[in-house]
mmCIF file of C-alpha atoms and ligand atoms in Angstrom:
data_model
loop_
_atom_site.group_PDB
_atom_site.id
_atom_site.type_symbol
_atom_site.label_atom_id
_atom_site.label_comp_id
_atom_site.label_asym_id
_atom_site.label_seq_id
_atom_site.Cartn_x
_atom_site.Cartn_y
_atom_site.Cartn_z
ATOM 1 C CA UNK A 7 0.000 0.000 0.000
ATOM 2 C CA UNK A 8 1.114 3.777 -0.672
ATOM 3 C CA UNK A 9 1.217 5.892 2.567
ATOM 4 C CA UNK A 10 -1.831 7.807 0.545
ATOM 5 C CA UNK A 11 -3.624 4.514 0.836
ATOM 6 C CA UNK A 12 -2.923 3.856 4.033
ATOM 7 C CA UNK A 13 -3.684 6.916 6.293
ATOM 8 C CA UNK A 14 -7.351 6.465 4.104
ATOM 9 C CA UNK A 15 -7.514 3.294 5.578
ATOM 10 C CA UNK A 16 -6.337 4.374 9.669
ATOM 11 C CA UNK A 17 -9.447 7.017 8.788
ATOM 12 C CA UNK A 18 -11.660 4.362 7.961
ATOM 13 C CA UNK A 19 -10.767 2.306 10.746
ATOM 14 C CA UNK A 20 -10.978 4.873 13.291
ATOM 15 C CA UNK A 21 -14.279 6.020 12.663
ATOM 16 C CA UNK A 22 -15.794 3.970 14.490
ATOM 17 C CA UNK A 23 -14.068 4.505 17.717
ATOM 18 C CA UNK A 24 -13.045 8.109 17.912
ATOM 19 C CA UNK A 25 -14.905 11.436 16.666
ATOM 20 C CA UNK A 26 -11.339 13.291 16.122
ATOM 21 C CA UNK A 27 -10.377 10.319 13.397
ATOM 22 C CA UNK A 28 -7.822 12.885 11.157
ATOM 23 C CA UNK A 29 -6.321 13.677 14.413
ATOM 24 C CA UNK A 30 -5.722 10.771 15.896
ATOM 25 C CA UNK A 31 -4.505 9.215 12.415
ATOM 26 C CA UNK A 32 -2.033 12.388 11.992
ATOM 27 C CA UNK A 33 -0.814 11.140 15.739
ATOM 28 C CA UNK A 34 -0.277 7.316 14.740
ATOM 29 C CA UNK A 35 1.112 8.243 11.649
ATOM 30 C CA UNK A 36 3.799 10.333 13.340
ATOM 31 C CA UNK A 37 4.324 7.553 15.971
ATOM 32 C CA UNK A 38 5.055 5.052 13.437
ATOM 33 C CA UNK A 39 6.467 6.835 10.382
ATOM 34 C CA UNK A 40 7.489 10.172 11.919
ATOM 35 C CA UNK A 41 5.469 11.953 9.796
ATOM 36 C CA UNK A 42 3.351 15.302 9.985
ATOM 37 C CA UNK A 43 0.304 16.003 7.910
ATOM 38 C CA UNK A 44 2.529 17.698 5.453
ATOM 39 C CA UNK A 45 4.622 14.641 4.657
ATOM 40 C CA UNK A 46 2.087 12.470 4.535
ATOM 41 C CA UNK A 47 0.542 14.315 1.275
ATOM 42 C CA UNK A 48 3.928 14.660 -0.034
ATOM 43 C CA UNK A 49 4.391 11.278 -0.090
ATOM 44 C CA UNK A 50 1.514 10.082 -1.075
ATOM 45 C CA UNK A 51 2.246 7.760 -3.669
ATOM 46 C CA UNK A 52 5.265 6.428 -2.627
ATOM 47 C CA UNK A 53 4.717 3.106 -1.013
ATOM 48 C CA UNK A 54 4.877 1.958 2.708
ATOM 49 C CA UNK A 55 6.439 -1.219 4.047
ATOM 50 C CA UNK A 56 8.424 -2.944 6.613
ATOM 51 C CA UNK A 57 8.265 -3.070 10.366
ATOM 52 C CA UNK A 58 6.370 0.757 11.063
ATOM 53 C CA UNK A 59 3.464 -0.643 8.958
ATOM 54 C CA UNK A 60 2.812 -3.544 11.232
ATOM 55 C CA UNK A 61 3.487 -0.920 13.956
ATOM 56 C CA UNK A 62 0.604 1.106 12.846
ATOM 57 C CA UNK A 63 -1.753 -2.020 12.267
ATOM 58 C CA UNK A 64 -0.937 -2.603 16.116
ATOM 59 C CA UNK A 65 -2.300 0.582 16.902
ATOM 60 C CA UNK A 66 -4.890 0.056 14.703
ATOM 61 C CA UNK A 67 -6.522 -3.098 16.309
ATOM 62 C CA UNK A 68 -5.848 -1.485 19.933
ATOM 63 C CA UNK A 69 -7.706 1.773 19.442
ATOM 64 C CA UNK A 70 -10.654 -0.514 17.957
ATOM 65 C CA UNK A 71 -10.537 -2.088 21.075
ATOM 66 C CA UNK A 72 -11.230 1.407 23.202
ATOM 67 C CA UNK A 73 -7.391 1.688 23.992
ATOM 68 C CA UNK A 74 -6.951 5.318 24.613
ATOM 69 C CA UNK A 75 -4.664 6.700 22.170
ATOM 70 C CA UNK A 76 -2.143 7.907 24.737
ATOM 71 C CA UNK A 77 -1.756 5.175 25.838
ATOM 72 C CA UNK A 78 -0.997 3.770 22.637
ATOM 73 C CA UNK A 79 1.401 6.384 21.985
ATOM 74 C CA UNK A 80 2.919 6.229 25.276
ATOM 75 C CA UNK A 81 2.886 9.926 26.252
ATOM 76 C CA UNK A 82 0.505 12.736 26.934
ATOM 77 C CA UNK A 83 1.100 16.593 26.834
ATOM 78 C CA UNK A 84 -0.128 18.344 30.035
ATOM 79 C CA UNK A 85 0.769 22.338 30.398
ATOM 80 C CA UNK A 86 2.929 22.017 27.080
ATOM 81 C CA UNK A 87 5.008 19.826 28.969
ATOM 82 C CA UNK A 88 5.525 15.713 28.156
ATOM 83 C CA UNK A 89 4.447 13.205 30.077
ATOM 84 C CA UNK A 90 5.125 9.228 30.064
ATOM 85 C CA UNK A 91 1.658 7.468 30.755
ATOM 86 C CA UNK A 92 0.157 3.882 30.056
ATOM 87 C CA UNK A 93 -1.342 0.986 31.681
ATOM 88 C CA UNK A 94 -2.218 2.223 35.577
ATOM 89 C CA UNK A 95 -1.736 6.037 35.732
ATOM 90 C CA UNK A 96 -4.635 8.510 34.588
ATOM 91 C CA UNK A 97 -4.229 10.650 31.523
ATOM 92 C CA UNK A 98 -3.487 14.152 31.725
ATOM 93 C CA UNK A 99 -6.734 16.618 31.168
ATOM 94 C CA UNK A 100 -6.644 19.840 29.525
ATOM 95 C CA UNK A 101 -8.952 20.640 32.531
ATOM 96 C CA UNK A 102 -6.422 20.031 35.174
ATOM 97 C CA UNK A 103 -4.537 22.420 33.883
ATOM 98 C CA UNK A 104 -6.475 25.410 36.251
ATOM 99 C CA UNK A 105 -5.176 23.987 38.998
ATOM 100 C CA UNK A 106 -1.585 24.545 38.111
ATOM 101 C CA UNK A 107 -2.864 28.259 36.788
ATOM 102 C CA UNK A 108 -4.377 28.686 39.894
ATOM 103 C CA UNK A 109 -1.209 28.105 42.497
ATOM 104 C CA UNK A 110 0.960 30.043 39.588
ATOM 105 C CA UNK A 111 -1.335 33.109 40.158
ATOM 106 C CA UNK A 112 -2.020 32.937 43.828
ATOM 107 C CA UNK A 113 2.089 32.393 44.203
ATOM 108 C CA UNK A 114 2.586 35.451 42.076
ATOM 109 C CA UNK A 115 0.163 37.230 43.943
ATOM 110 C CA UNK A 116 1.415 36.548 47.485
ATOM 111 C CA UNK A 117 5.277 36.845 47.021
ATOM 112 C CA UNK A 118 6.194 33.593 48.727
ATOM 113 C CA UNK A 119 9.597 33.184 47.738
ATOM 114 C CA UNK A 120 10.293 29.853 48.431
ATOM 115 C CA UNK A 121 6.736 28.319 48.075
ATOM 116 C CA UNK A 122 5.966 24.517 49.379
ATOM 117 C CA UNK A 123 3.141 22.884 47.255
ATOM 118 C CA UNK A 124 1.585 19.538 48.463
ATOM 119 C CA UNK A 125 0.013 17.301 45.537
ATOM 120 C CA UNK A 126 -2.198 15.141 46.989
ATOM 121 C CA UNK A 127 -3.203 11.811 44.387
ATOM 122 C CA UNK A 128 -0.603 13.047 41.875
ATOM 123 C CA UNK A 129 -1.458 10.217 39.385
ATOM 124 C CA UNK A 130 1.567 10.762 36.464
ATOM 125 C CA UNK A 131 2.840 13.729 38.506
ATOM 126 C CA UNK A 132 1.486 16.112 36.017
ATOM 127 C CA UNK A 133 0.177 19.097 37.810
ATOM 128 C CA UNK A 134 2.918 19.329 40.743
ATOM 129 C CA UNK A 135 5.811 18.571 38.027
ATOM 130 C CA UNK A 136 4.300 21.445 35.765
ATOM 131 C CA UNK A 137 4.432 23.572 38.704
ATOM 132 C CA UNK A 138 7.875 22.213 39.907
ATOM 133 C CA UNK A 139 9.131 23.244 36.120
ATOM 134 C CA UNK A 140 7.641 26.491 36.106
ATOM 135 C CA UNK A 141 8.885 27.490 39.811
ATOM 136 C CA UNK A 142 12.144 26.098 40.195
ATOM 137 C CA UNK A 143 12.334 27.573 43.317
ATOM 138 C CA UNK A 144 9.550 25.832 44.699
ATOM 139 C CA UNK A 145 9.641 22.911 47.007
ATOM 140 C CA UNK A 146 6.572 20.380 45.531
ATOM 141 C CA UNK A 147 6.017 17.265 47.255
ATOM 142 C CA UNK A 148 3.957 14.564 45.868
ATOM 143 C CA UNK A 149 1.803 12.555 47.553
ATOM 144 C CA UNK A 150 0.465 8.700 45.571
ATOM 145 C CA UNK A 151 -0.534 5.429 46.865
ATOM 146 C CA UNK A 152 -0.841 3.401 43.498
ATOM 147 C CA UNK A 153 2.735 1.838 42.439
ATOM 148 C CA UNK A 154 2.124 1.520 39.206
ATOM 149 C CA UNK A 155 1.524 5.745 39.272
ATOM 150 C CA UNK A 156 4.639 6.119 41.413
ATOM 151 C CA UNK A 157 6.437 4.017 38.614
ATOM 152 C CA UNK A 158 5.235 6.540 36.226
ATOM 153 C CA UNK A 159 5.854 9.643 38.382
ATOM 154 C CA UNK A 160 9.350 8.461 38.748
ATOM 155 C CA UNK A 161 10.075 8.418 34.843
ATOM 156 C CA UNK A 162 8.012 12.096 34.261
ATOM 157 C CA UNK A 163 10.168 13.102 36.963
ATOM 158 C CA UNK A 164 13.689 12.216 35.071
ATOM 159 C CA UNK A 165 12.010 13.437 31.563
ATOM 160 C CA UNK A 166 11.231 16.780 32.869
ATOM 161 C CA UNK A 167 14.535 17.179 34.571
ATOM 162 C CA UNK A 168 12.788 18.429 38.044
ATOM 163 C CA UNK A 169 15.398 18.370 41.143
ATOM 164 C CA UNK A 170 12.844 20.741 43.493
ATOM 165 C CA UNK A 171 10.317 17.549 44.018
ATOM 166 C CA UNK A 172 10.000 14.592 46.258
ATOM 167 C CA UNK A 173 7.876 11.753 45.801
ATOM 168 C CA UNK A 174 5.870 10.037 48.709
ATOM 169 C CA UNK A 175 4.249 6.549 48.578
ATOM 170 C CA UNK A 176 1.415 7.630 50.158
ATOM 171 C CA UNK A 177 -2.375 7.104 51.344
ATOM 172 C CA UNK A 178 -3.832 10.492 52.025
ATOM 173 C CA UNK A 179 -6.447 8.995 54.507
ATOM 174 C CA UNK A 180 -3.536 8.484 56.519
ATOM 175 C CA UNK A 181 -3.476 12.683 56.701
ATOM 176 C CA UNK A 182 -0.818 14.631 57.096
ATOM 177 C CA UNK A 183 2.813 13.778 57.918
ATOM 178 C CA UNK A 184 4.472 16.072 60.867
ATOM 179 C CA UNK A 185 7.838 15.836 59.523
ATOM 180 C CA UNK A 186 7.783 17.440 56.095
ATOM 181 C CA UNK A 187 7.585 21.761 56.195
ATOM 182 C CA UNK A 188 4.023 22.847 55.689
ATOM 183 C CA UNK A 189 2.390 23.895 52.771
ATOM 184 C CA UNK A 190 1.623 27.081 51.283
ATOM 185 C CA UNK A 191 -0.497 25.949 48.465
ATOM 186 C CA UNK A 192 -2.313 23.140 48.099
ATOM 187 C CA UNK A 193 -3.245 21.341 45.253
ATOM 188 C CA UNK A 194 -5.159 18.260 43.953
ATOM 189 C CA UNK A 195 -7.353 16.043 41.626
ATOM 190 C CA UNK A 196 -8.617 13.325 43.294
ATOM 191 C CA UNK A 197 -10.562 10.600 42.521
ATOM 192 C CA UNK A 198 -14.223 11.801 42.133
ATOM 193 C CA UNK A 199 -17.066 9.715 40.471
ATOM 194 C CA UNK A 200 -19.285 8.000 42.481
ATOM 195 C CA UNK A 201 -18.693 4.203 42.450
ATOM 196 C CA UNK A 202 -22.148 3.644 41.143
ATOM 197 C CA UNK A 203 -21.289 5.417 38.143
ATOM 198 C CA UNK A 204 -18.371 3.979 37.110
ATOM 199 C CA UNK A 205 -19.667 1.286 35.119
ATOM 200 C CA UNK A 206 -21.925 3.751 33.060
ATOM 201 C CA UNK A 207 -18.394 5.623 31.840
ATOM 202 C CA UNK A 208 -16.798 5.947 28.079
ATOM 203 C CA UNK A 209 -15.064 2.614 27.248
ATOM 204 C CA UNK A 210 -11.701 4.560 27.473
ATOM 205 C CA UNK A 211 -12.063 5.891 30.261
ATOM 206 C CA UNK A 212 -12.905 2.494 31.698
ATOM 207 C CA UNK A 213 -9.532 1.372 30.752
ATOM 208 C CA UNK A 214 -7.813 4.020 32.969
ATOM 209 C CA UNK A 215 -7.032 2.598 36.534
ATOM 210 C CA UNK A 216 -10.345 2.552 38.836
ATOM 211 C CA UNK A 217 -8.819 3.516 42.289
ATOM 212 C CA UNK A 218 -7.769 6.827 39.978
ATOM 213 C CA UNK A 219 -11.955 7.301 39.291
ATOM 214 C CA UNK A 220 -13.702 6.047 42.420
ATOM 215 C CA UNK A 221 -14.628 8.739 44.564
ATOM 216 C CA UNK A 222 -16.746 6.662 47.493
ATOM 217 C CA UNK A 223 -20.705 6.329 47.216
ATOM 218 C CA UNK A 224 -21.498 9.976 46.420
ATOM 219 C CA UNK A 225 -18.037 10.803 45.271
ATOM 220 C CA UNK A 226 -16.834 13.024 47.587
ATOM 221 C CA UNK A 227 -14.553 10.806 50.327
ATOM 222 C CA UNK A 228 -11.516 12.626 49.120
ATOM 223 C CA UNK A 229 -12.717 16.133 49.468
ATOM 224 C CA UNK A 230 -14.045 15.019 53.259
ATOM 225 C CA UNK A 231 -10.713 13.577 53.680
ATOM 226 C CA UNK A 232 -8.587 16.558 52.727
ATOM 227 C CA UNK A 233 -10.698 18.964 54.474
ATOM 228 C CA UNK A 234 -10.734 16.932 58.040
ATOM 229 C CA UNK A 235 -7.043 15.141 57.467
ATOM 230 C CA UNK A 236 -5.258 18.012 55.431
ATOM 231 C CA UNK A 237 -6.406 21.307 55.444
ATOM 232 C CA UNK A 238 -7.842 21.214 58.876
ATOM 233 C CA UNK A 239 -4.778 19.556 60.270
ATOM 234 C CA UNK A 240 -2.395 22.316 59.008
ATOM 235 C CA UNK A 241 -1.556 24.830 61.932
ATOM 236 C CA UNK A 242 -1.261 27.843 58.793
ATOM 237 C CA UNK A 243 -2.937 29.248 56.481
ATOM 238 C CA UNK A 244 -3.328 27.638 53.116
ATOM 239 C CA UNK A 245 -4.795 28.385 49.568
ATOM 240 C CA UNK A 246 -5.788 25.108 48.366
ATOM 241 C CA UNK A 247 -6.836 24.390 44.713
ATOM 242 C CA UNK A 248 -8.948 21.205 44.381
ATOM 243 C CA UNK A 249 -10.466 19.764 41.143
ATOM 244 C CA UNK A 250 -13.666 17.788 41.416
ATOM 245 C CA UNK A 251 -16.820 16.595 39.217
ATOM 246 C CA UNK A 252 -19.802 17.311 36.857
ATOM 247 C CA UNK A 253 -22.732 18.179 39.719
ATOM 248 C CA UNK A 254 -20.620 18.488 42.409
ATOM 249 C CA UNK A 255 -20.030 21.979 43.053
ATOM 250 C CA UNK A 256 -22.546 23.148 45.827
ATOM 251 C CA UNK A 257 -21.631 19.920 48.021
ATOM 252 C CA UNK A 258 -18.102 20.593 47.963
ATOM 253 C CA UNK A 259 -18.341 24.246 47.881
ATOM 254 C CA UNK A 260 -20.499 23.542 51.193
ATOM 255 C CA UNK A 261 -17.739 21.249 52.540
ATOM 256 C CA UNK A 262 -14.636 23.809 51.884
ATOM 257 C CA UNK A 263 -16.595 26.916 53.064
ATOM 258 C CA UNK A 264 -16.387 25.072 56.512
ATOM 259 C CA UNK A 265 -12.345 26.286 56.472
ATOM 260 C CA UNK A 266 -12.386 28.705 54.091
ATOM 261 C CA UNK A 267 -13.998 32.373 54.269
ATOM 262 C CA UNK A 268 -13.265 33.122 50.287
ATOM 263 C CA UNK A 269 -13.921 29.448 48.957
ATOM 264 C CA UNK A 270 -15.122 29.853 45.299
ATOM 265 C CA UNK A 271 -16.079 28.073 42.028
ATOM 266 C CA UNK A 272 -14.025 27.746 38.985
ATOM 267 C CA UNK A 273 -15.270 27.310 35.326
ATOM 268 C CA UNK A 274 -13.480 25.410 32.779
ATOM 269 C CA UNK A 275 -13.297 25.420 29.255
ATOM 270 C CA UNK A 276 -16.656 23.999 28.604
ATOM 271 C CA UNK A 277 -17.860 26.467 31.013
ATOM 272 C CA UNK A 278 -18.523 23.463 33.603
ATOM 273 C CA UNK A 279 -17.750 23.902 37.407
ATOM 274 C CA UNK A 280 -14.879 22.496 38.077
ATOM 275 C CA UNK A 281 -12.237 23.515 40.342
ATOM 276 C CA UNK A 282 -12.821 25.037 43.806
ATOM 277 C CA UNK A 283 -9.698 27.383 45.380
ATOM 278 C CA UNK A 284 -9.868 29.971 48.710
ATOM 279 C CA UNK A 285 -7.810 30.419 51.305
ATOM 280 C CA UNK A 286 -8.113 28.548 54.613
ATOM 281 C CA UNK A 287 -8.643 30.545 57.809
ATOM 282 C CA UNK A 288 -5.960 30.236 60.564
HETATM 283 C C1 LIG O 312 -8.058 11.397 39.324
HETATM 284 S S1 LIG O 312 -6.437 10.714 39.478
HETATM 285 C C2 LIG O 312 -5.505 12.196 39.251
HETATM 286 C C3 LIG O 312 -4.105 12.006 38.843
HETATM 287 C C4 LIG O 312 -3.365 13.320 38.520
HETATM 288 N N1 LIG O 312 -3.386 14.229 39.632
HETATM 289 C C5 LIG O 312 -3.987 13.972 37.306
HETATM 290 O O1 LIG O 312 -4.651 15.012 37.472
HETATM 291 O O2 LIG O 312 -3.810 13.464 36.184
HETATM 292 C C6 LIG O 312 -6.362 10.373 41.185
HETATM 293 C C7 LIG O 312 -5.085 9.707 41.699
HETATM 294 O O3 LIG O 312 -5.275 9.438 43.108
HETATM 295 C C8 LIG O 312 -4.605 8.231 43.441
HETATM 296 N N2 LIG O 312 -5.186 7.727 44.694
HETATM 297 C C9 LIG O 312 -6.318 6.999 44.874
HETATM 298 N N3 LIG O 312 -6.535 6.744 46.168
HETATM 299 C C10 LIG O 312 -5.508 7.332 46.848
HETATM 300 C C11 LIG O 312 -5.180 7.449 48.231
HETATM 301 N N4 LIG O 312 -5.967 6.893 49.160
HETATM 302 N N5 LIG O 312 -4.080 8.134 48.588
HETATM 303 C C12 LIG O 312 -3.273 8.693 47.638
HETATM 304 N N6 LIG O 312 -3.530 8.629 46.298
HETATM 305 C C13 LIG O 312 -4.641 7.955 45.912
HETATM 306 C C14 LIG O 312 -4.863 7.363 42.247
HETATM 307 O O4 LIG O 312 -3.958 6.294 42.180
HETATM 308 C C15 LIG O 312 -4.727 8.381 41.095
HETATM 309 O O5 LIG O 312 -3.401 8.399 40.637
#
């Protein structure tokens, strides 16, 4: 077959199991030839075979099977950065990116020269790596209690080249640890949907690990733990930035306002609630 041929065919066979097929062909097509869109038009005619063709059939059959795509390709971008995920770690979403804006901003804003961030349930690492990159005079500690995650965070941590982080095997209903300095911001996407609902989710999302989704019966165990075992336990003031789900903003805006006098709500993209951030009150 000539690459032309070919990337018609990926189309085809993605059709079925994406609604971005052109994009997510462009993406395989770079994985297993190298090539951009513009090279694949410029070559066209010239015919494909050999070892990256039966790489890209791979890909094929997986992503007809509900694989997600990064973890086909092995890597995810999160904040323009890279990221090493597969198998056992969540995917980066665009979406978590607010919480790394919001600790940027409220850092900015207060001065703090030599800022600790927690990460609670870092997952790949993406959101306290982005912010260990982009303050490199930051101290971000990173709390996790999957290994497979901590496997991962250990790799994003080499390819982003951050010295200003340490790792912690970690269950956060244990609370908080007395030993390590206390935190000025923060930050954290837990797990969130209600267990009930789990079953009811997109097929690739049901691939994705389920102790990164399950939230507890209504969802919300994490955001009751970090208020009681985190925030409450921390003898200082701290601006906390918490992602959480679709229909759940009045219950945990209810919960934070509890320990925070200027708790509020946080739109993303889609213009969905999604991210709650205030200041506790010490
Ligand atoms: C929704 S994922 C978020 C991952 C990452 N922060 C992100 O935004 O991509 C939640 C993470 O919490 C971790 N987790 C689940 N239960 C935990 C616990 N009890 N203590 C610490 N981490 C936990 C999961 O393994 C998963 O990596």
């Amino acid at each position: 077959m000539t690459y032309g041929e070919l990337y018609k065919f990926t189309l085809n066979e993605l059709k079925d199991c994406t609604d971005s097929p052109s994009v997510e062909a462009g993406m395989l097509f770079r994985h297993c030839f190298g090539f951009d869109r513009v090279k694949i038009s410029v070559n066209s005619d010239k015919s494909a075979d050999g070892e990256a063709v039966e790489l890209l059939y791979k890909c094929i059959c997986k992503r007809k099977k509900f694989i997600p795509i990064q973890y086909i390709l092995g890597e995810s971008i999160f904040y323009d950065f890279d990221f090493i995920v597969g198998d056992g770690v969540l995917i980066p979403r665009p979406e978590t990116e607010i919480l790394v804006d919001e600790a940027l901003n409220f850092i900015k804003e207060s001065g703090i020269a030599n800022p600790v961030v927690y990460d609670l349930c870092s997952g790949s690492g993406c959101v306290g790596i982005s912010i260990a990159r982009l303050l490199p005079y930051a101290k971000v500690y990173l709390f996790e209690k999957s290994d497979s995650a901590l496997e991962f965070i250990k790799q994003n941590v080499e390819l982003n080249q951050v010295t200003n982080v340490q790792v912690f095997k970690c269950d956060i209903f244990d609370g908080v640890s007395s030993e390590l300095p206390l935190p000025d911001v923060l930050v954290s996407n837990p797990p969130y949907i209600p267990r009930a609902d789990i079953e009811t989710l997109q097929p690739e999302v049901k691939k994705e690990p389920v102790m990164a989704l399950d939230g507890g019966d209504d969802g919300l165990d994490f955001y009751r733990c970090i208020r009681n075992k985190w925030l409450s336990e921390i003898n200082t003031s701290v601006f906390f930035a918490l992602e959480f789900g679709i229909y759940q903003s009045d219950d945990v805006l209810k919960l934070f306002s509890s320990v925070s006098d200027d708790a509020r709500i946080i739109k993303d993209f889609n213009c969905i609630d999604r991210v709650i951030c205030g200041n506790t009150v010490k």
